[in-house]
Structures are given as structure tokens and as C-alpha cells.
Tab-separated table of C-alpha atoms in Angstrom:
chain	number	residue	atom	x	y	z
R	1	MET	CA	-134.768	-83.832	229.638
R	2	ILE	CA	-134.192	-80.469	227.949
R	3	ILE	CA	-136.550	-79.740	225.049
R	4	ASP	CA	-136.518	-76.570	222.988
R	5	SER	CA	-140.142	-76.118	221.950
R	6	HIS	CA	-139.367	-73.576	219.222
R	7	ALA	CA	-136.580	-73.862	216.653
R	8	TYR	CA	-136.232	-73.885	212.882
R	9	CYS	CA	-134.525	-75.594	210.007
R	10	PHE	CA	-134.844	-74.078	206.552
R	11	PRO	CA	-133.379	-74.243	203.037
R	12	PRO	CA	-131.680	-71.241	201.356
R	13	ALA	CA	-133.786	-68.099	201.199
R	14	ASP	CA	-133.582	-67.976	197.409
R	15	SER	CA	-134.639	-71.600	196.865
R	16	PRO	CA	-138.294	-72.603	196.262
R	17	ALA	CA	-138.688	-74.076	199.783
R	18	GLY	CA	-142.209	-75.282	199.017
R	19	HIS	CA	-143.248	-72.111	197.186
R	20	PRO	CA	-144.053	-72.341	193.455
R	21	THR	CA	-140.680	-70.810	192.527
R	22	ALA	CA	-137.573	-69.419	194.177
R	23	ALA	CA	-138.746	-65.926	193.195
R	24	ASP	CA	-142.036	-66.484	195.032
R	25	HIS	CA	-140.136	-67.501	198.145
R	26	LEU	CA	-137.872	-64.470	197.912
R	27	ARG	CA	-140.925	-62.211	197.766
R	28	TRP	CA	-142.027	-63.592	201.134
R	29	VAL	CA	-138.536	-62.900	202.455
R	30	GLN	CA	-138.613	-59.316	201.186
R	31	GLY	CA	-142.004	-58.704	202.770
R	32	GLY	CA	-140.803	-60.174	206.051
R	33	GLN	CA	-137.725	-57.970	206.143
R	34	ALA	CA	-139.818	-54.875	205.476
R	35	SER	CA	-141.926	-55.239	208.596
R	36	HIS	CA	-139.410	-56.578	211.113
R	37	HIS	CA	-138.027	-54.362	213.878
R	38	GLN	CA	-134.369	-55.323	213.410
R	39	PRO	CA	-132.354	-52.316	212.169
R	40	ALA	CA	-131.204	-51.857	208.588
R	41	TRP	CA	-128.033	-50.122	207.465
R	42	ARG	CA	-126.129	-48.948	204.409
R	43	ILE	CA	-123.370	-51.440	203.718
R	44	ARG	CA	-120.774	-48.903	202.605
R	45	ASP	CA	-120.478	-47.176	205.976
R	46	ARG	CA	-122.995	-48.950	208.235
R	47	ALA	CA	-125.075	-45.785	208.433
R	48	PRO	CA	-128.582	-46.453	209.818
R	49	ALA	CA	-131.259	-46.901	207.178
R	50	SER	CA	-134.884	-47.939	206.861
R	51	SER	CA	-136.256	-51.192	205.472
R	52	ASP	CA	-139.690	-49.639	204.895
R	53	VAL	CA	-138.657	-49.247	201.251
R	54	LEU	CA	-139.077	-53.024	200.873
R	55	ALA	CA	-142.804	-52.957	201.634
R	56	ALA	CA	-145.583	-53.199	199.068
R	57	PRO	CA	-148.233	-50.451	199.109
R	58	GLY	CA	-151.090	-52.935	199.392
R	59	GLY	CA	-149.882	-54.752	202.490
R	60	ALA	CA	-148.226	-58.013	203.393
R	61	MET	CA	-149.646	-60.143	200.561
R	62	ASP	CA	-149.306	-57.542	197.802
R	63	PHE	CA	-146.420	-59.463	196.266
R	64	ASP	CA	-147.145	-58.287	192.730
R	65	ASN	CA	-146.367	-54.722	193.766
R	66	LEU	CA	-143.248	-55.157	195.866
R	67	PRO	CA	-140.742	-52.398	195.096
R	68	ASP	CA	-138.063	-53.488	192.644
R	69	VAL	CA	-134.897	-52.933	194.662
R	70	ASN	CA	-132.909	-55.910	193.356
R	71	PHE	CA	-133.638	-57.755	196.592
R	72	ARG	CA	-131.273	-60.725	196.800
R	73	VAL	CA	-129.216	-63.034	199.001
R	74	ASP	CA	-125.530	-62.470	199.663
R	75	HIS	CA	-124.580	-66.139	199.955
R	76	ASP	CA	-121.076	-65.523	201.252
R	77	LYS	CA	-122.045	-63.195	204.095
R	78	GLY	CA	-125.375	-64.848	204.805
R	79	ARG	CA	-127.657	-61.831	204.610
R	80	VAL	CA	-130.165	-60.138	202.345
R	81	VAL	CA	-129.168	-57.119	200.264
R	82	TRP	CA	-131.127	-54.514	198.326
R	83	THR	CA	-130.056	-51.562	196.212
R	84	ILE	CA	-131.449	-48.030	196.038
R	85	ASP	CA	-129.856	-45.301	193.899
R	86	GLY	CA	-126.696	-47.352	193.545
R	87	GLU	CA	-126.280	-47.925	197.299
R	88	ASP	CA	-126.529	-51.382	198.882
R	89	PHE	CA	-128.403	-51.943	202.142
R	90	THR	CA	-128.935	-54.891	204.466
R	91	LYS	CA	-130.334	-55.987	207.828
R	92	GLN	CA	-130.027	-59.058	210.035
R	93	PHE	CA	-133.525	-60.363	210.599
R	94	TYR	CA	-131.750	-63.645	209.979
R	95	PRO	CA	-128.894	-64.037	212.460
R	96	PRO	CA	-125.318	-63.632	211.216
R	97	ASN	CA	-123.205	-66.640	210.256
R	98	LEU	CA	-125.775	-68.434	208.099
R	99	PRO	CA	-124.118	-68.954	204.702
R	100	HIS	CA	-126.771	-69.014	201.954
R	101	LEU	CA	-129.351	-68.082	204.613
R	102	GLU	CA	-129.800	-71.782	205.252
R	103	TYR	CA	-130.034	-73.680	208.544
R	104	THR	CA	-129.859	-77.443	208.328
R	105	PRO	CA	-130.791	-80.087	210.903
R	106	HIS	CA	-127.069	-80.837	211.177
R	107	ASN	CA	-126.405	-77.198	212.100
R	108	LEU	CA	-129.123	-77.407	214.726
R	109	LEU	CA	-127.957	-80.723	216.174
R	110	ALA	CA	-124.428	-79.363	216.591
R	111	GLU	CA	-125.801	-76.402	218.549
R	112	MET	CA	-128.007	-78.714	220.607
R	113	ASP	CA	-125.070	-80.937	221.498
R	114	TYR	CA	-122.972	-77.976	222.609
R	115	ALA	CA	-125.777	-76.434	224.663
R	116	GLY	CA	-126.980	-79.709	226.168
R	117	VAL	CA	-130.409	-79.713	224.516
R	118	ASP	CA	-131.902	-83.193	224.176
R	119	LYS	CA	-134.807	-82.649	221.798
R	120	VAL	CA	-136.287	-79.892	219.689
R	121	LEU	CA	-139.599	-79.019	218.087
R	122	LEU	CA	-139.265	-77.394	214.668
R	123	HIS	CA	-141.629	-74.570	213.822
R	124	VAL	CA	-142.611	-73.363	210.369
R	125	ASP	CA	-143.068	-69.969	208.754
R	126	ALA	CA	-143.861	-69.112	205.145
R	127	MET	CA	-140.902	-66.721	204.974
R	128	LEU	CA	-138.590	-69.653	205.697
R	129	GLY	CA	-140.455	-72.273	203.691
R	130	ARG	CA	-143.746	-74.118	203.455
R	131	ASP	CA	-142.717	-77.640	202.552
R	132	PRO	CA	-143.862	-80.507	204.803
R	133	ALA	CA	-141.503	-82.857	202.961
R	134	PHE	CA	-138.537	-80.703	204.013
R	135	GLN	CA	-139.766	-80.777	207.614
R	136	ALA	CA	-140.067	-84.565	207.464
R	137	GLU	CA	-136.578	-84.869	205.977
R	138	SER	CA	-135.217	-82.744	208.817
R	139	VAL	CA	-136.914	-84.991	211.372
R	140	ALA	CA	-135.505	-88.073	209.637
R	141	VAL	CA	-131.940	-86.903	210.307
R	142	ASP	CA	-132.489	-87.791	213.982
R	143	PRO	CA	-136.097	-88.780	214.721
R	144	GLU	CA	-135.359	-89.398	218.404
R	145	ARG	CA	-134.352	-85.765	218.859
R	146	ILE	CA	-136.094	-83.702	216.172
R	147	TYR	CA	-139.863	-83.225	215.956
R	148	SER	CA	-141.774	-80.825	213.741
R	149	LEU	CA	-144.912	-78.797	213.330
R	150	ALA	CA	-146.850	-78.986	210.078
R	151	PRO	CA	-147.281	-75.829	207.982
R	152	VAL	CA	-150.684	-74.433	207.033
R	153	ASP	CA	-151.222	-72.008	204.146
R	154	GLU	CA	-153.687	-69.912	206.136
R	155	TRP	CA	-154.040	-67.254	203.431
R	156	ARG	CA	-155.311	-69.887	200.981
R	157	LEU	CA	-158.145	-70.998	203.258
R	158	ALA	CA	-160.370	-68.226	201.870
R	159	GLY	CA	-160.351	-69.658	198.342
R	160	GLU	CA	-158.835	-73.156	198.481
R	161	LEU	CA	-160.299	-74.608	201.650
R	162	ASP	CA	-160.464	-78.239	200.545
R	163	ALA	CA	-156.916	-78.203	199.183
R	164	VAL	CA	-155.478	-76.739	202.383
R	165	ILE	CA	-157.369	-79.300	204.465
R	166	ALA	CA	-155.957	-82.131	202.351
R	167	GLU	CA	-152.420	-80.743	202.588
R	168	THR	CA	-152.620	-80.314	206.356
R	169	VAL	CA	-153.953	-83.822	206.884
R	170	ALA	CA	-151.235	-85.232	204.619
R	171	ALA	CA	-148.526	-83.368	206.545
R	172	VAL	CA	-149.521	-85.287	209.668
R	173	GLU	CA	-150.716	-88.617	208.307
R	174	GLN	CA	-148.284	-89.082	205.404
R	175	HIS	CA	-145.241	-87.020	206.383
R	176	GLY	CA	-145.545	-87.948	210.050
R	177	LEU	CA	-145.287	-84.423	211.465
R	178	HIS	CA	-146.175	-84.106	215.108
R	179	ALA	CA	-148.314	-80.979	215.578
R	180	ILE	CA	-149.745	-78.049	213.613
R	181	LYS	CA	-148.733	-74.397	213.416
R	182	PHE	CA	-151.495	-71.867	212.760
R	183	ASN	CA	-150.885	-68.155	212.147
R	184	PRO	CA	-154.212	-66.276	212.361
R	185	PRO	CA	-152.710	-63.075	210.856
R	186	HIS	CA	-152.249	-64.945	207.567
R	187	ALA	CA	-155.882	-66.069	207.647
R	188	TYR	CA	-156.934	-62.408	207.582
R	189	TYR	CA	-155.116	-61.579	204.351
R	190	TYR	CA	-158.133	-62.158	202.110
R	191	ARG	CA	-161.080	-61.946	204.499
R	192	SER	CA	-161.613	-60.364	207.887
R	193	ASP	CA	-163.965	-62.926	209.462
R	194	PRO	CA	-162.760	-64.339	212.797
R	195	TRP	CA	-160.631	-67.410	212.204
R	196	ASP	CA	-162.945	-69.576	214.324
R	197	GLY	CA	-165.935	-68.691	212.113
R	198	GLU	CA	-168.250	-70.930	210.139
R	199	HIS	CA	-166.234	-70.498	206.938
R	200	LEU	CA	-163.313	-72.368	208.549
R	201	ARG	CA	-165.347	-74.952	210.445
R	202	PRO	CA	-164.511	-77.774	207.964
R	203	PHE	CA	-160.806	-77.030	208.388
R	204	TRP	CA	-160.955	-77.081	212.169
R	205	GLU	CA	-163.058	-80.238	212.247
R	206	ALA	CA	-160.467	-82.006	210.092
R	207	VAL	CA	-157.569	-80.684	212.169
R	208	ALA	CA	-159.165	-81.591	215.496
R	209	ALA	CA	-159.738	-85.126	214.220
R	210	LEU	CA	-155.984	-85.562	213.708
R	211	GLY	CA	-155.455	-85.676	217.473
R	212	VAL	CA	-152.287	-83.556	217.478
R	213	PRO	CA	-151.515	-80.310	219.347
R	214	ILE	CA	-151.905	-76.923	217.689
R	215	PHE	CA	-149.457	-74.068	218.196
R	216	PHE	CA	-150.983	-70.633	217.601
R	217	THR	CA	-149.086	-67.450	216.764
R	218	LEU	CA	-151.715	-64.811	217.414
R	219	GLY	CA	-151.550	-61.328	215.975
R	220	THR	CA	-153.603	-58.221	216.621
R	221	GLY	CA	-156.535	-58.898	214.330
R	222	PRO	CA	-157.558	-58.067	210.757
R	223	GLY	CA	-156.012	-54.600	210.793
R	224	GLU	CA	-152.587	-55.740	211.965
R	225	ALA	CA	-150.680	-54.376	208.971
R	226	SER	CA	-152.344	-50.963	209.078
R	227	VAL	CA	-150.031	-48.021	209.697
R	228	LEU	CA	-152.958	-46.348	211.455
R	229	GLN	CA	-152.832	-48.759	214.377
R	230	THR	CA	-151.614	-47.392	217.692
R	231	VAL	CA	-150.010	-49.395	220.473
R	232	GLU	CA	-153.277	-49.238	222.387
R	233	SER	CA	-155.371	-50.415	219.431
R	234	ARG	CA	-152.945	-53.268	218.840
R	235	ARG	CA	-153.203	-54.282	222.490
R	236	ARG	CA	-156.991	-54.326	222.194
R	237	GLY	CA	-156.702	-56.296	218.979
R	238	TYR	CA	-154.525	-58.913	220.636
R	239	LEU	CA	-156.929	-59.310	223.545
R	240	ALA	CA	-159.757	-59.737	221.022
R	241	GLU	CA	-157.751	-62.523	219.371
R	242	LEU	CA	-157.465	-64.213	222.764
R	243	ASP	CA	-161.265	-64.057	223.012
R	244	ILE	CA	-161.475	-65.908	219.694
R	245	LEU	CA	-159.050	-68.501	221.038
R	246	VAL	CA	-161.265	-68.993	224.102
R	247	ARG	CA	-164.247	-69.694	221.840
R	248	TRP	CA	-162.159	-72.040	219.725
R	249	MET	CA	-160.973	-74.025	222.760
R	250	GLU	CA	-164.530	-74.365	224.031
R	251	ARG	CA	-165.542	-75.835	220.674
R	252	TYR	CA	-162.603	-78.273	220.601
R	253	PRO	CA	-162.150	-79.338	224.232
R	254	ASP	CA	-159.952	-82.332	223.431
R	255	VAL	CA	-157.211	-80.439	221.580
R	256	LEU	CA	-154.059	-79.321	223.383
R	257	CYS	CA	-152.695	-75.994	222.200
R	258	SER	CA	-150.036	-73.427	223.009
R	259	LEU	CA	-149.211	-69.792	222.299
R	260	THR	CA	-145.879	-69.466	220.524
R	261	HIS	CA	-143.406	-66.766	221.622
R	262	GLY	CA	-145.481	-66.195	224.750
R	263	PHE	CA	-147.352	-62.901	224.470
R	264	PRO	CA	-146.412	-60.076	222.061
R	265	TRP	CA	-144.054	-58.697	224.680
R	266	ARG	CA	-143.113	-55.512	222.853
R	267	LEU	CA	-146.731	-54.338	223.021
R	268	PHE	CA	-146.686	-54.497	226.807
R	269	LEU	CA	-143.444	-52.744	227.663
R	270	ASP	CA	-143.972	-50.018	230.232
R	271	ASP	CA	-144.183	-46.448	228.970
R	272	ASP	CA	-141.028	-45.022	230.487
R	273	PRO	CA	-140.922	-41.209	230.075
R	274	ALA	CA	-137.185	-41.461	229.443
R	275	GLY	CA	-137.866	-43.737	226.484
R	276	SER	CA	-136.082	-46.754	227.939
R	277	PRO	CA	-138.497	-49.532	228.999
R	278	SER	CA	-137.717	-51.157	232.322
R	279	ARG	CA	-140.315	-53.918	232.583
R	280	ILE	CA	-143.318	-55.668	231.059
R	281	GLU	CA	-146.777	-54.689	232.296
R	282	LEU	CA	-149.480	-57.248	231.483
R	283	PRO	CA	-153.215	-56.563	231.858
R	284	ASP	CA	-155.193	-58.953	234.043
R	285	GLU	CA	-157.439	-59.995	231.156
R	286	ILE	CA	-154.504	-61.490	229.271
R	287	TRP	CA	-154.582	-64.465	231.653
R	288	ALA	CA	-158.274	-65.285	231.138
R	289	PRO	CA	-157.764	-67.920	228.386
R	290	PHE	CA	-155.665	-70.005	230.766
R	291	ALA	CA	-158.762	-70.908	232.719
R	292	ASN	CA	-158.813	-73.643	230.078
R	293	PRO	CA	-156.236	-76.258	231.153
R	294	ASN	CA	-155.518	-77.236	227.542
R	295	LEU	CA	-153.637	-74.005	226.816
R	296	GLY	CA	-149.875	-73.654	227.261
R	297	LEU	CA	-147.562	-70.664	226.907
R	298	GLU	CA	-144.062	-70.449	225.496
R	299	VAL	CA	-141.238	-68.936	227.548
R	300	CYS	CA	-139.349	-67.113	224.812
R	301	PHE	CA	-137.753	-63.775	225.665
R	302	PRO	CA	-134.220	-63.228	224.268
R	303	VAL	CA	-135.221	-63.324	220.599
R	304	ARG	CA	-138.140	-60.968	221.198
R	305	LEU	CA	-136.528	-58.477	223.569
R	306	GLY	CA	-132.787	-59.021	223.305
R	307	ASP	CA	-132.419	-55.588	221.726
R	308	VAL	CA	-134.227	-54.001	224.688
R	309	PHE	CA	-132.823	-55.887	227.687
R	310	ASP	CA	-129.408	-57.477	228.054
R	311	TYR	CA	-128.370	-60.887	229.402
R	312	PRO	CA	-129.214	-62.213	231.992
R	313	TYR	CA	-132.475	-60.304	231.441
R	314	ARG	CA	-133.108	-59.213	235.021
R	315	GLU	CA	-135.969	-57.005	233.874
R	316	LEU	CA	-137.778	-60.125	232.634
R	317	TRP	CA	-137.464	-62.273	235.739
R	318	PRO	CA	-140.612	-60.788	237.345
R	319	THR	CA	-142.624	-61.612	234.219
R	320	LEU	CA	-141.497	-65.231	234.242
R	321	GLU	CA	-142.326	-65.422	237.936
R	322	GLN	CA	-145.767	-64.010	237.170
R	323	MET	CA	-146.272	-66.627	234.453
R	324	VAL	CA	-145.497	-69.402	236.922
R	325	GLU	CA	-147.816	-67.909	239.538
R	326	ARG	CA	-150.714	-67.291	237.150
R	327	ILE	CA	-150.779	-70.503	235.103
R	328	GLY	CA	-148.183	-72.879	236.578
R	329	ALA	CA	-144.836	-74.166	235.354
R	330	GLU	CA	-146.522	-77.337	234.112
R	331	ARG	CA	-148.049	-75.272	231.282
R	332	LEU	CA	-144.945	-73.306	230.308
R	333	LEU	CA	-142.672	-74.420	227.455
R	334	TRP	CA	-139.124	-73.145	227.021
R	335	GLY	CA	-138.500	-72.043	223.432
R	336	THR	CA	-135.748	-70.087	221.728
R	337	ASP	CA	-136.622	-69.395	218.063
R	338	MET	CA	-133.252	-70.922	217.251
R	339	PRO	CA	-131.242	-69.851	215.235
R	340	PHE	CA	-132.812	-66.378	215.348
R	341	GLN	CA	-132.145	-65.978	219.070
R	342	ASN	CA	-128.434	-66.001	218.204
R	343	ARG	CA	-128.840	-62.340	217.287
R	344	PHE	CA	-128.676	-61.598	221.010
R	345	CYS	CA	-127.317	-64.512	223.033
R	346	THR	CA	-125.830	-67.975	222.697
R	347	TYR	CA	-127.889	-71.143	222.860
R	348	ARG	CA	-126.306	-71.932	226.224
R	349	GLN	CA	-127.243	-68.503	227.555
R	350	SER	CA	-130.841	-69.006	226.471
R	351	ARG	CA	-130.866	-71.850	229.009
R	352	ARG	CA	-128.694	-70.252	231.655
R	353	TRP	CA	-130.731	-67.088	232.164
R	354	ILE	CA	-133.548	-69.311	233.425
R	355	GLU	CA	-131.682	-72.191	235.061
R	356	ASP	CA	-128.912	-70.221	236.777
R	357	TYR	CA	-130.503	-66.851	237.541
R	358	CYS	CA	-134.219	-67.320	238.238
R	359	GLY	CA	-133.883	-68.470	241.838
R	360	PHE	CA	-137.636	-68.337	242.420
R	361	LEU	CA	-138.019	-71.483	240.278
R	362	SER	CA	-138.037	-74.816	242.092
R	363	ALA	CA	-136.407	-77.924	240.671
R	364	GLU	CA	-139.879	-79.115	239.696
R	365	ASP	CA	-140.610	-75.806	237.957
R	366	LEU	CA	-137.388	-76.023	235.966
R	367	ALA	CA	-138.026	-79.624	234.961
R	368	ALA	CA	-141.437	-78.664	233.593
R	369	ILE	CA	-140.444	-75.447	231.825
R	370	MET	CA	-137.235	-76.769	230.299
R	371	GLY	CA	-138.760	-79.882	228.789
R	372	GLY	CA	-141.418	-81.642	230.815
R	373	THR	CA	-144.335	-79.573	229.552
R	374	CYS	CA	-143.322	-79.921	225.915
R	375	ALA	CA	-142.850	-83.669	226.364
R	376	ARG	CA	-146.357	-83.927	227.790
R	377	VAL	CA	-147.909	-81.869	224.991
R	378	LEU	CA	-146.181	-83.966	222.326
R	379	GLY	CA	-146.811	-87.235	224.148
R	380	LEU	CA	-143.114	-88.031	224.577
R	381	ARG	CA	-141.780	-90.339	227.235
R	382	SER	CA	-139.250	-88.966	229.697
R	383	ARG	CA	-135.732	-90.313	229.423
R	384	ASN	CA	-134.579	-92.202	232.521
């Protein structure tokens, strides 16, 4: 059974999508484009450009002060556009070929059928939408094949704790979503306390009581958005976030959890003097949290490093082998970030680079990575 543990469905980028208004949603999209590493260009001649002009001076949540650049959606071409001094610019954080910047469960199922993917776990992100009802509607299109995480408004926990708890519980108990997505970087927007601290204890107690897995997307700590951060300080920040996760897992020993995207791979590329990275170099301490058997790790490379290494990603094979050796295939979950991985490879290729090229993997390893681990985490029965 092939299960993609990380995919998305989402409504158009200029629709409300669970935000108060369509304009509120579009502000999240603008902020997301500003900080993403995908290149921007001037539409007239495809000359390279910068998307830094989209950023607000006060950081990621400073939506009231986003630059007015007529940020909008080109529905026909399926991309965002902004205008500066009469010139239009764009970038493809979203992959090409998404009219209206929308990706429906029907779009996803068609890709799954073509690539031979049996089941999929939908993830959530505020830039794409924050509506548990939409996630449930996507699942309802084919509930035997589509499962979904529940969104959490982490940034609201600082001032609306009870409301966020109620919404998260309802996403699981009323909308029937299957697990929870938690983004610690969002929890730092309005206070810098560690996200396992006493101020969030009521939230975590309520979440743990739901009995569903939690998928964490760790960042590099409270100062993540600071332009003063260096690569080394961000590495230290990420390792500190892993320490918080260790404490959290000790407090909630019955909760299964997983790290989405794997590690922040771009932070651990080797420092090649020629400026062209050739491999990933991981510090020994990054494996320490996996002493806890409840923690899994996503195998998700093309979407994160497809602009650095080309298919079939030979430079990444040693890292996958290291992951198997250090924590075991039975705790690794194949994920793609579909449809975003289409920026660099096809859905079939996101399978093939592992199944056809990583000869160090046994049949048992492949069965676990490509679906068995995710099925276990979600409590799904294997198909005979």
C-alpha cells in the first residue's frame, strides 16, 4: 500500500478559505511569497527580481503594514502577481498549472491514480487555508483514500486559548479529521515562551486527550524571522526546538508524532567552497529525539531541495540511508508536499527515486517507508 503522508488540497488563493475575508487570506499569501526561496522575476522579460518587497517591516504577522503592491492572483496563468513602478512581477511558490491557485481533491485523486498512490494524508497551512470544514469536504470525496490533518491557529493561542482549544477539538470530533498539524513558529508570533510551556498546558492536555497523532513542523525558534540570524544560529535554534520536542514527548508518552518535511535540509547542506553543495551533513545531536519510539520522520526531499539537486537525487541517497540506519524504516514516512513538489519532478518520479534507485533499501524497508509507517501512525489497516 502506497501512502503519501504529505499532500494538500486548497481553495483559490483569493477566496476566504477559513480566514475572515478573502483579503485576509491574500495577506497570508503575500507574506508567504515574501519569505520563500523560490525565485521571482519580472514578467515582461523574465529578468530575475526579488520578492523581499512583499514583506512587512514588522515581520510575518505584520499584516496591517504589508507593502501595497497590488498583490493579486492571475487566475488564467495560476500564479501571483504584484506591481512596482508599473512593472509586473511574479514567482512560483505555487507550482505552475494551477488555474485560480486552487487544488481540489479531484485534482489530487487524478494524480494519485496516475502515479499509483493508494492513500494520502492532507496537511494544512494558513497560507493555503484554515478551514476544517474544507478539509472534511475533501476527505468526503473519497474517504477510503483521503485523510486529513486538522489546522490549529497557533498564533491565536496567546490571546484566545479557549477558543483555539474548542476549534481543534471540534476539527477532530465533529469534522472527523484524523490527526493534528502544529507549527511552533506560528506560536512564537505574539510571545516567545517555549511552546511546551505552562501557558499552553491546557491546549496540550486537550489535544493529547483526543488520541490522534500530531505532526510538527519545527522552525528555528522565536527569532526565526530575524534578518540577523546566521546559518549557524538557525541550526542552533532548530536543535533547541528539538529539545523542546523531547520534553513534550516525555510529558505526553502516549501520543504518536512525526516531523514533517524531515529536517530543515537547506540548513545542513555542506559548505562547498565552490558554492555548489554536494551533500547534507547532519550533526549527531539531531538524532537524539528519536530515542523516543513515538517519533517518526518524513522522507521528503524533492520539494525542499529540487532546486539544488536534480533527479534521481544521488546526492541525497546517503542521507536516506543514514535515516534508515539511525532510526529505522519503520519510523520513516514518505511524503511529497503535493502539488508543490511538481515544481521539480513528477509525482511518479517522487516515488521512483526511492523505489528504483535506492538499492540499499530492502523490500521491508520500502514497504514501511512508502506506506506502512503512515498506516500504522494513522491506525489504518493494510490492504490485502
